[in-house]
PDB file of C-alpha atoms in Angstrom:
ATOM      1  CA  MET A  20      52.587 159.999  77.343  1.00 80.00           C
ATOM      2  CA  THR A  21      54.302 156.965  75.998  1.00 89.00           C
ATOM      3  CA  MET A  22      54.399 153.748  77.961  1.00 90.00           C
ATOM      4  CA  SER A  23      57.468 151.578  78.037  1.00 94.00           C
ATOM      5  CA  ILE A  24      57.314 147.946  76.957  1.00 95.00           C
ATOM      6  CA  GLY A  25      57.260 146.866  80.595  1.00 95.00           C
ATOM      7  CA  GLN A  26      54.364 149.186  81.375  1.00 95.00           C
ATOM      8  CA  GLN A  27      52.457 147.938  78.340  1.00 96.00           C
ATOM      9  CA  ILE A  28      52.982 144.321  79.368  1.00 97.00           C
ATOM     10  CA  ILE A  29      51.856 145.069  82.929  1.00 97.00           C
ATOM     11  CA  THR A  30      48.787 146.952  81.665  1.00 97.00           C
ATOM     12  CA  ILE A  31      47.783 144.136  79.317  1.00 97.00           C
ATOM     13  CA  GLY A  32      48.389 141.584  82.073  1.00 97.00           C
ATOM     14  CA  VAL A  33      46.183 143.480  84.533  1.00 98.00           C
ATOM     15  CA  VAL A  34      43.405 143.814  81.928  1.00 98.00           C
ATOM     16  CA  VAL A  35      43.606 140.100  81.068  1.00 97.00           C
ATOM     17  CA  PHE A  36      43.560 139.174  84.761  1.00 96.00           C
ATOM     18  CA  GLY A  37      40.557 141.413  85.454  1.00 97.00           C
ATOM     19  CA  THR A  38      38.666 140.055  82.480  1.00 97.00           C
ATOM     20  CA  MET A  39      39.386 136.436  83.372  1.00 96.00           C
ATOM     21  CA  LEU A  40      38.487 137.046  87.010  1.00 95.00           C
ATOM     22  CA  THR A  41      35.070 138.451  86.124  1.00 94.00           C
ATOM     23  CA  ARG A  42      34.409 135.596  83.688  1.00 95.00           C
ATOM     24  CA  PHE A  43      35.517 132.699  85.876  1.00 94.00           C
ATOM     25  CA  LEU A  44      34.491 133.930  89.337  1.00 93.00           C
ATOM     26  CA  PRO A  45      30.813 132.933  89.002  1.00 88.00           C
ATOM     27  CA  PHE A  46      31.832 129.393  88.028  1.00 89.00           C
ATOM     28  CA  ILE A  47      34.159 129.205  91.027  1.00 90.00           C
ATOM     29  CA  LEU A  48      31.630 130.629  93.503  1.00 88.00           C
ATOM     30  CA  PHE A  49      28.676 128.633  92.183  1.00 87.00           C
ATOM     31  CA  PRO A  50      29.915 125.273  90.896  1.00 87.00           C
ATOM     32  CA  GLU A  51      27.653 123.115  88.774  1.00 87.00           C
ATOM     33  CA  ASN A  52      27.188 120.404  91.402  1.00 89.00           C
ATOM     34  CA  LYS A  53      25.813 122.816  94.039  1.00 88.00           C
ATOM     35  CA  PRO A  54      22.424 124.545  93.945  1.00 88.00           C
ATOM     36  CA  THR A  55      22.419 128.241  93.125  1.00 86.00           C
ATOM     37  CA  PRO A  56      21.534 130.349  96.183  1.00 88.00           C
ATOM     38  CA  LYS A  57      18.005 131.740  96.282  1.00 92.00           C
ATOM     39  CA  TYR A  58      19.146 135.369  96.320  1.00 91.00           C
ATOM     40  CA  VAL A  59      21.155 134.827  93.137  1.00 88.00           C
ATOM     41  CA  GLN A  60      18.123 133.253  91.469  1.00 90.00           C
ATOM     42  CA  TYR A  61      16.036 136.227  92.626  1.00 95.00           C
ATOM     43  CA  LEU A  62      18.566 138.704  91.230  1.00 92.00           C
ATOM     44  CA  GLY A  63      18.576 136.785  87.952  1.00 90.00           C
ATOM     45  CA  LYS A  64      14.823 137.318  87.695  1.00 93.00           C
ATOM     46  CA  VAL A  65      14.553 140.984  88.710  1.00 94.00           C
ATOM     47  CA  LEU A  66      17.785 142.572  87.497  1.00 94.00           C
ATOM     48  CA  PRO A  67      17.115 142.382  83.737  1.00 88.00           C
ATOM     49  CA  SER A  68      13.846 144.287  84.134  1.00 89.00           C
ATOM     50  CA  ALA A  69      15.432 146.776  86.517  1.00 93.00           C
ATOM     51  CA  VAL A  70      18.344 147.406  84.155  1.00 91.00           C
ATOM     52  CA  LEU A  71      16.034 147.897  81.189  1.00 85.00           C
ATOM     53  CA  GLY A  72      13.882 150.291  83.217  1.00 89.00           C
ATOM     54  CA  MET A  73      16.946 152.307  84.173  1.00 92.00           C
ATOM     55  CA  LEU A  74      18.061 152.411  80.533  1.00 87.00           C
ATOM     56  CA  VAL A  75      14.661 153.712  79.423  1.00 86.00           C
ATOM     57  CA  ILE A  76      14.715 156.421  82.084  1.00 92.00           C
ATOM     58  CA  TYR A  77      18.281 157.351  81.191  1.00 93.00           C
ATOM     59  CA  CYS A  78      17.453 157.572  77.482  1.00 87.00           C
ATOM     60  CA  LEU A  79      14.400 159.760  78.086  1.00 89.00           C
ATOM     61  CA  LYS A  80      15.843 162.035  80.756  1.00 91.00           C
ATOM     62  CA  ASP A  81      16.766 164.832  78.314  1.00 89.00           C
ATOM     63  CA  VAL A  82      13.616 164.700  76.182  1.00 88.00           C
ATOM     64  CA  ASN A  83      11.719 167.972  76.350  1.00 87.00           C
ATOM     65  CA  ILE A  84       8.109 167.649  75.264  1.00 86.00           C
ATOM     66  CA  LEU A  85       7.656 171.433  75.156  1.00 87.00           C
ATOM     67  CA  THR A  86      10.282 172.201  72.505  1.00 84.00           C
ATOM     68  CA  GLY A  87      11.773 170.732  69.334  1.00 84.00           C
ATOM     69  CA  SER A  88      10.143 167.558  68.135  1.00 84.00           C
ATOM     70  CA  HIS A  89       8.131 167.301  71.383  1.00 88.00           C
ATOM     71  CA  GLY A  90       9.391 163.785  72.025  1.00 89.00           C
ATOM     72  CA  VAL A  91       7.489 162.330  69.066  1.00 92.00           C
ATOM     73  CA  PRO A  92      10.466 160.338  67.649  1.00 92.00           C
ATOM     74  CA  GLU A  93      11.144 158.858  71.064  1.00 92.00           C
ATOM     75  CA  LEU A  94       7.480 157.959  71.512  1.00 93.00           C
ATOM     76  CA  ILE A  95       7.306 156.313  68.078  1.00 94.00           C
ATOM     77  CA  ALA A  96      10.504 154.362  68.771  1.00 93.00           C
ATOM     78  CA  ILE A  97       9.134 153.162  72.114  1.00 93.00           C
ATOM     79  CA  VAL A  98       5.921 151.998  70.438  1.00 94.00           C
ATOM     80  CA  VAL A  99       7.961 150.134  67.806  1.00 95.00           C
ATOM     81  CA  ILE A 100      10.041 148.477  70.523  1.00 92.00           C
ATOM     82  CA  VAL A 101       6.965 147.385  72.460  1.00 93.00           C
ATOM     83  CA  VAL A 102       5.220 146.035  69.353  1.00 95.00           C
ATOM     84  CA  LEU A 103       8.329 144.189  68.192  1.00 95.00           C
ATOM     85  CA  HIS A 104       8.887 142.739  71.635  1.00 92.00           C
ATOM     86  CA  PHE A 105       5.338 141.457  72.022  1.00 94.00           C
ATOM     87  CA  TRP A 106       5.417 140.127  68.453  1.00 95.00           C
ATOM     88  CA  LYS A 107       8.844 138.435  68.297  1.00 93.00           C
ATOM     89  CA  LYS A 108       9.835 138.241  71.991  1.00 91.00           C
ATOM     90  CA  GLN A 109      13.479 138.780  70.997  1.00 92.00           C
ATOM     91  CA  MET A 110      15.243 141.505  72.939  1.00 87.00           C
ATOM     92  CA  LEU A 111      17.877 142.174  70.282  1.00 92.00           C
ATOM     93  CA  ILE A 112      15.284 142.517  67.525  1.00 94.00           C
ATOM     94  CA  SER A 113      13.277 144.905  69.691  1.00 91.00           C
ATOM     95  CA  ILE A 114      16.278 147.060  70.574  1.00 90.00           C
ATOM     96  CA  ALA A 115      17.685 147.057  67.046  1.00 94.00           C
ATOM     97  CA  GLY A 116      14.289 147.801  65.497  1.00 95.00           C
ATOM     98  CA  GLY A 117      13.594 150.670  67.870  1.00 93.00           C
ATOM     99  CA  THR A 118      17.064 152.112  67.397  1.00 93.00           C
ATOM    100  CA  ILE A 119      16.805 151.941  63.608  1.00 96.00           C
ATOM    101  CA  VAL A 120      13.360 153.570  63.607  1.00 95.00           C
ATOM    102  CA  TYR A 121      14.530 156.298  65.992  1.00 93.00           C
ATOM    103  CA  MET A 122      17.658 157.045  63.957  1.00 95.00           C
ATOM    104  CA  LEU A 123      15.671 157.190  60.722  1.00 95.00           C
ATOM    105  CA  LEU A 124      13.134 159.534  62.321  1.00 94.00           C
ATOM    106  CA  VAL A 125      15.687 161.971  63.743  1.00 92.00           C
ATOM    107  CA  GLN A 126      17.916 161.881  60.633  1.00 94.00           C
ATOM    108  CA  LEU A 127      15.260 162.041  57.919  1.00 94.00           C
ATOM    109  CA  ILE A 128      11.963 163.352  59.296  1.00 92.00           C
ATOM    110  CA  PHE A 129      12.491 165.314  62.542  1.00 86.00           C
ATOM    111  CA  ILE A 130      15.555 167.258  61.409  1.00 78.00           C
TER     112      ILE A 130
END
């Protein structure tokens, strides 16, 4: 299916509008000169942990400890992530380090 020039322009315009709306809406709803509502502050505190917990569960949902590598690469990667996070307290370093260790384990050791 080929889109016409008009359809392409409309599609790009809708994507740009949606992107700008999601970027600017928080600044419009919560201007700098007004205090942030308590529920938004609460969500800012609890949502990062909740999202990370959901990601961990999602990543481990298909791990079978009774077959294959028995979940050892995943366990080692989790330990690396925890150690890196307590050591450096940098989320990106923890995630990148755990991902690199996991990929090396499943590509080179647990084939």
